[in-house]
Amino acid sequence: MEIVDQRESVIVVMDSNRSRGFVEALDWGLKHVVKPGDRVVLLGVLCCDSGKKITTSSCFPINIGGIVISNRWEKIELAGEVRPRQVLEKKKEIYQSILQPFCRQCKKNEVKLEIRLYAGYCPVQIVVHEAQNSKPRWIVLDSNFKKFKLSIYEHIGCNLAVLKGNDVATVITSQDTENSPIISNTKTDGAPLKTSTKTETLLNGCFVATLCSDKYYAKNHEGESSTSVPPKFPHWDMLSQKKGYPRAFIRSEIEEITNNFAKENVVVDAENTKAYEGIFQGSPVLVKPFLENDNSFWSMLKILLQTRHRNITNLVGYCCDNTCMCLLFDNLCVNTLHMALQCDDKARKLSWKRRWHIALEIGGSLRYLHEESAGVIAHLSVCSSHVYLFHGLVCSAMLGNFRTASWLKDNTMHEDDSPRVKRANLAEEEFLSIDIHDYGMFLIELISGKTCSFQNRSEGYSLIDWALPLLEDGLLSEVMDFRLMDSDDVAVVSYMARAALLCLKNKTGGHRIFMSKVLAMVRGEQLA
């Protein structure tokens, strides 16, 4: 009869390519998240270059002080006489000396330590495979693997920490709040940080925080005593909500936040978009640089300086110092709605009532932009990819990505019959109609669990081509996300469906539909 190990697991992933500092992730994990009696799976990853050919796999054991280290590699064709076995044998000699203190510490705390070395595998593939076997409570990543954090989190969804250096880590918490401890910043004599399952700042999911030791906290808060007591929970704040923000930044501040635009700080690197993460005054921020000739910088800055809403990604600051043009935002997001809907586990956690609340929140942000802000603003790209989920903070969903947004006119513009005002009013109706239509599509995404990128390959039709006829025929159940078919609160789905039909049938040049009317329908109000 097979004996099942009931220990809770923590996976630590270190970069075996590093010649120094590769045990920082293990050291941090043992200090902050590993509890006595836990099982620690240490994964040493020796990445290969993209040009190397992968063929077959093999495995052999290494023993360090009574602890067996399993080794696995893909057989890689390398230049010269170097082979994976030779590389891993050299790593074994290094590990035998460096890991001994950690082995003794684990033995003292009754922590079971398992060490596995991999060569030639993708880090995401390794971590996901190990997590499926061990069901970890935490995963701790080496700072060199920061670019893989979202891919790993999307596949696994447990607590995730990414080392930043100086005993500091960025943390993404699990969406399973009942089993997701919040880490205290209090550290005493190297003991694990205290954990708590109750907090007034985390109510329904996950958030990103930056954990810091007492020393780091005191060092980075000028004017405070070095003996000041750190906060009980991870030290983070939404800077955009503080007095004095948004504000202008100078280039030297941006360089300090991004470590001089270091490659390690890059979190987004798409075709037309790059973003860096960093810390400013103890809070995580996101820095988005722009090219000098990018006019979207000025249009976004104009709009975001005038907008403040709980369901909009608000501006922390900006820099337009000669060649440095950047916008800064709070960096508390761990997920987009698009990403959540594509993951079955996360989609199931988005109940009908939760999706309805998201519809209300994003609808409220559009009403604010159209009818309540300092000017009439059209977002022009409302979709699940631009809706960010902030579980447990001041709100659960925020509308972001204002790159295509347009400031249509000031609310102070005089109403007259001049041709200029008539043209402005016509453009306003056309642009706002786009937002209304896109919001209808967004409601379809929430109802169906499919995203706008959905397309039936055999039939060649899009999401709206598939869903709209079914809704018009009253076949709502055919459109509803089958992953939630057994859930309660299905009544709210009919509210969203009625509002979606209203939005998608809205024609430019006809009777204008206001966002406040659409939002009332989403709430379930009966309209004349």
GROMACS .gro file of N, CA and C in nm, residues 17-84:
model
  204
   17ASN      N    1   2.197   2.847  -1.405
   17ASN     CA    2   2.295   2.912  -1.492
   17ASN      C    3   2.377   3.017  -1.417
   18ARG      N    4   2.321   3.067  -1.305
   18ARG     CA    5   2.389   3.171  -1.229
   18ARG      C    6   2.508   3.114  -1.154
   19SER      N    7   2.617   3.187  -1.157
   19SER     CA    8   2.736   3.143  -1.084
   19SER      C    9   2.733   3.189  -0.939
   20ARG      N   10   2.656   3.298  -0.911
   20ARG     CA   11   2.645   3.348  -0.775
   20ARG      C   12   2.500   3.385  -0.746
   21GLY      N   13   2.464   3.375  -0.619
   21GLY     CA   14   2.332   3.421  -0.577
   21GLY      C   15   2.217   3.333  -0.618
   22PHE      N   16   2.246   3.210  -0.663
   22PHE     CA   17   2.136   3.126  -0.712
   22PHE      C   18   2.053   3.066  -0.599
   23VAL      N   19   2.102   3.073  -0.475
   23VAL     CA   20   2.026   3.018  -0.363
   23VAL      C   21   1.941   3.124  -0.293
   24GLU      N   22   1.935   3.247  -0.346
   24GLU     CA   23   1.857   3.353  -0.283
   24GLU      C   24   1.710   3.315  -0.270
   25ALA      N   25   1.656   3.250  -0.373
   25ALA     CA   26   1.515   3.211  -0.369
   25ALA      C   27   1.489   3.109  -0.258
   26LEU      N   28   1.581   3.013  -0.242
   26LEU     CA   29   1.567   2.914  -0.136
   26LEU      C   30   1.577   2.980   0.000
   27ASP      N   31   1.673   3.070   0.017
   27ASP     CA   32   1.691   3.140   0.143
   27ASP      C   33   1.566   3.220   0.179
   28TRP      N   34   1.510   3.292   0.081
   28TRP     CA   35   1.389   3.371   0.105
   28TRP      C   36   1.271   3.280   0.141
   29GLY      N   37   1.257   3.172   0.067
   29GLY     CA   38   1.146   3.081   0.094
   29GLY      C   39   1.151   3.021   0.232
   30LEU      N   40   1.271   2.978   0.276
   30LEU     CA   41   1.285   2.919   0.409
   30LEU      C   42   1.258   3.022   0.519
   31LYS      N   43   1.292   3.147   0.494
   31LYS     CA   44   1.270   3.252   0.593
   31LYS      C   45   1.123   3.292   0.604
   32HIS      N   46   1.054   3.297   0.489
   32HIS     CA   47   0.926   3.367   0.487
   32HIS      C   48   0.802   3.281   0.465
   33VAL      N   49   0.812   3.168   0.396
   33VAL     CA   50   0.690   3.095   0.364
   33VAL      C   51   0.691   2.948   0.406
   34VAL      N   52   0.809   2.892   0.430
   34VAL     CA   53   0.817   2.751   0.469
   34VAL      C   54   0.792   2.738   0.618
   35LYS      N   55   0.703   2.647   0.655
   35LYS     CA   56   0.670   2.621   0.794
   35LYS      C   57   0.731   2.488   0.838
   36PRO      N   58   0.755   2.470   0.968
   36PRO     CA   59   0.805   2.340   1.016
   36PRO      C   60   0.713   2.227   0.971
   37GLY      N   61   0.773   2.121   0.921
   37GLY     CA   62   0.695   2.007   0.874
   37GLY      C   63   0.658   2.013   0.727
   38ASP      N   64   0.690   2.123   0.659
   38ASP     CA   65   0.659   2.135   0.517
   38ASP      C   66   0.752   2.049   0.432
   39ARG      N   67   0.715   2.038   0.308
   39ARG     CA   68   0.798   1.971   0.207
   39ARG      C   69   0.843   2.076   0.106
   40VAL      N   70   0.973   2.090   0.087
   40VAL     CA   71   1.028   2.189  -0.007
   40VAL      C   72   1.085   2.115  -0.126
   41VAL      N   73   1.036   2.151  -0.245
   41VAL     CA   74   1.089   2.094  -0.369
   41VAL      C   75   1.172   2.203  -0.436
   42LEU      N   76   1.305   2.182  -0.436
   42LEU     CA   77   1.397   2.280  -0.495
   42LEU      C   78   1.429   2.237  -0.637
   43LEU      N   79   1.393   2.322  -0.733
   43LEU     CA   80   1.414   2.292  -0.874
   43LEU      C   81   1.529   2.378  -0.926
   44GLY      N   82   1.639   2.314  -0.962
   44GLY     CA   83   1.749   2.386  -1.026
   44GLY      C   84   1.734   2.374  -1.176
   45VAL      N   85   1.718   2.488  -1.243
   45VAL     CA   86   1.689   2.487  -1.387
   45VAL      C   87   1.809   2.539  -1.463
   46LEU      N   88   1.863   2.455  -1.550
   46LEU     CA   89   1.974   2.493  -1.636
   46LEU      C   90   1.916   2.510  -1.776
   47CYS      N   91   1.888   2.635  -1.812
   47CYS     CA   92   1.822   2.662  -1.940
   47CYS      C   93   1.920   2.647  -2.054
   48CYS      N   94   1.867   2.604  -2.168
   48CYS     CA   95   1.950   2.592  -2.288
   48CYS      C   96   1.919   2.706  -2.383
   49ASP      N   97   2.008   2.730  -2.476
   49ASP     CA   98   1.985   2.831  -2.578
   49ASP      C   99   1.880   2.784  -2.675
   50SER      N  100   1.810   2.879  -2.735
   50SER     CA  101   1.698   2.845  -2.824
   50SER      C  102   1.742   2.766  -2.945
   51GLY      N  103   1.872   2.777  -2.984
   51GLY     CA  104   1.916   2.712  -3.106
   51GLY      C  105   1.954   2.566  -3.087
   52LYS      N  106   1.953   2.517  -2.964
   52LYS     CA  107   1.995   2.380  -2.938
   52LYS      C  108   1.884   2.282  -2.966
   53LYS      N  109   1.921   2.172  -3.020
   53LYS     CA  110   1.823   2.072  -3.061
   53LYS      C  111   1.793   1.977  -2.946
   54ILE      N  112   1.667   1.956  -2.918
   54ILE     CA  113   1.624   1.866  -2.810
   54ILE      C  114   1.581   1.733  -2.870
   55THR      N  115   1.633   1.624  -2.814
   55THR     CA  116   1.595   1.493  -2.866
   55THR      C  117   1.534   1.409  -2.755
   56THR      N  118   1.614   1.328  -2.686
   56THR     CA  119   1.559   1.238  -2.585
   56THR      C  120   1.592   1.286  -2.445
   57SER      N  121   1.542   1.217  -2.344
   57SER     CA  122   1.566   1.257  -2.205
   57SER      C  123   1.628   1.143  -2.127
   58SER      N  124   1.689   1.179  -2.014
   58SER     CA  125   1.747   1.079  -1.925
   58SER      C  126   1.749   1.135  -1.784
   59CYS      N  127   1.792   1.054  -1.689
   59CYS     CA  128   1.790   1.099  -1.550
   59CYS      C  129   1.891   1.018  -1.470
   60PHE      N  130   1.960   1.084  -1.374
   60PHE     CA  131   2.044   1.011  -1.282
   60PHE      C  132   2.046   1.085  -1.149
   61PRO      N  133   2.071   1.012  -1.037
   61PRO     CA  134   2.063   1.076  -0.904
   61PRO      C  135   2.197   1.130  -0.856
   62ILE      N  136   2.190   1.231  -0.769
   62ILE     CA  137   2.306   1.283  -0.696
   62ILE      C  138   2.268   1.281  -0.549
   63ASN      N  139   2.364   1.248  -0.464
   63ASN     CA  140   2.336   1.244  -0.320
   63ASN      C  141   2.420   1.349  -0.250
   64ILE      N  142   2.353   1.437  -0.175
   64ILE     CA  143   2.424   1.540  -0.097
   64ILE      C  144   2.385   1.522   0.049
   65GLY      N  145   2.479   1.477   0.126
   65GLY     CA  146   2.453   1.466   0.271
   65GLY      C  147   2.329   1.385   0.303
   66GLY      N  148   2.306   1.277   0.232
   66GLY     CA  149   2.190   1.193   0.259
   66GLY      C  150   2.065   1.237   0.188
   67ILE      N  151   2.070   1.350   0.117
   67ILE     CA  152   1.954   1.399   0.042
   67ILE      C  153   1.975   1.369  -0.105
   68VAL      N  154   1.886   1.293  -0.163
   68VAL     CA  155   1.899   1.254  -0.303
   68VAL      C  156   1.851   1.367  -0.393
   69ILE      N  157   1.934   1.399  -0.489
   69ILE     CA  158   1.898   1.502  -0.587
   69ILE      C  159   1.875   1.434  -0.721
   70SER      N  160   1.754   1.437  -0.767
   70SER     CA  161   1.724   1.379  -0.898
   70SER      C  162   1.763   1.478  -1.007
   71ASN      N  163   1.815   1.426  -1.115
   71ASN     CA  164   1.858   1.511  -1.226
   71ASN      C  165   1.793   1.464  -1.354
   72ARG      N  166   1.743   1.557  -1.429
   72ARG     CA  167   1.677   1.522  -1.554
   72ARG      C  168   1.716   1.625  -1.659
   73TRP      N  169   1.742   1.578  -1.778
   73TRP     CA  170   1.774   1.674  -1.883
   73TRP      C  171   1.722   1.626  -2.016
   74GLU      N  172   1.703   1.718  -2.104
   74GLU     CA  173   1.678   1.682  -2.242
   74GLU      C  174   1.815   1.667  -2.308
   75LYS      N  175   1.836   1.562  -2.386
   75LYS     CA  176   1.964   1.542  -2.452
   75LYS      C  177   1.983   1.652  -2.555
   76ILE      N  178   2.080   1.738  -2.531
   76ILE     CA  179   2.098   1.858  -2.613
   76ILE      C  180   2.226   1.843  -2.695
   77GLU      N  181   2.222   1.881  -2.820
   77GLU     CA  182   2.341   1.881  -2.904
   77GLU      C  183   2.416   2.010  -2.881
   78LEU      N  184   2.528   2.002  -2.807
   78LEU     CA  185   2.606   2.118  -2.773
   78LEU      C  186   2.734   2.121  -2.856
   79ALA      N  187   2.787   2.243  -2.874
   79ALA     CA  188   2.915   2.255  -2.944
   79ALA      C  189   3.025   2.199  -2.855
   80GLY      N  190   3.126   2.135  -2.917
   80GLY     CA  191   3.236   2.081  -2.840
   80GLY      C  192   3.199   1.949  -2.774
   81GLU      N  193   3.267   1.920  -2.664
   81GLU     CA  194   3.251   1.792  -2.597
   81GLU      C  195   3.164   1.801  -2.472
   82VAL      N  196   3.106   1.918  -2.444
   82VAL     CA  197   3.027   1.934  -2.323
   82VAL      C  198   2.896   1.855  -2.334
   83ARG      N  199   2.861   1.784  -2.231
   83ARG     CA  200   2.737   1.706  -2.228
   83ARG      C  201   2.659   1.743  -2.101
   84PRO      N  202   2.526   1.724  -2.101
   84PRO     CA  203   2.447   1.755  -1.982
   84PRO      C  204   2.497   1.689  -1.856
   0.00000   0.00000   0.00000
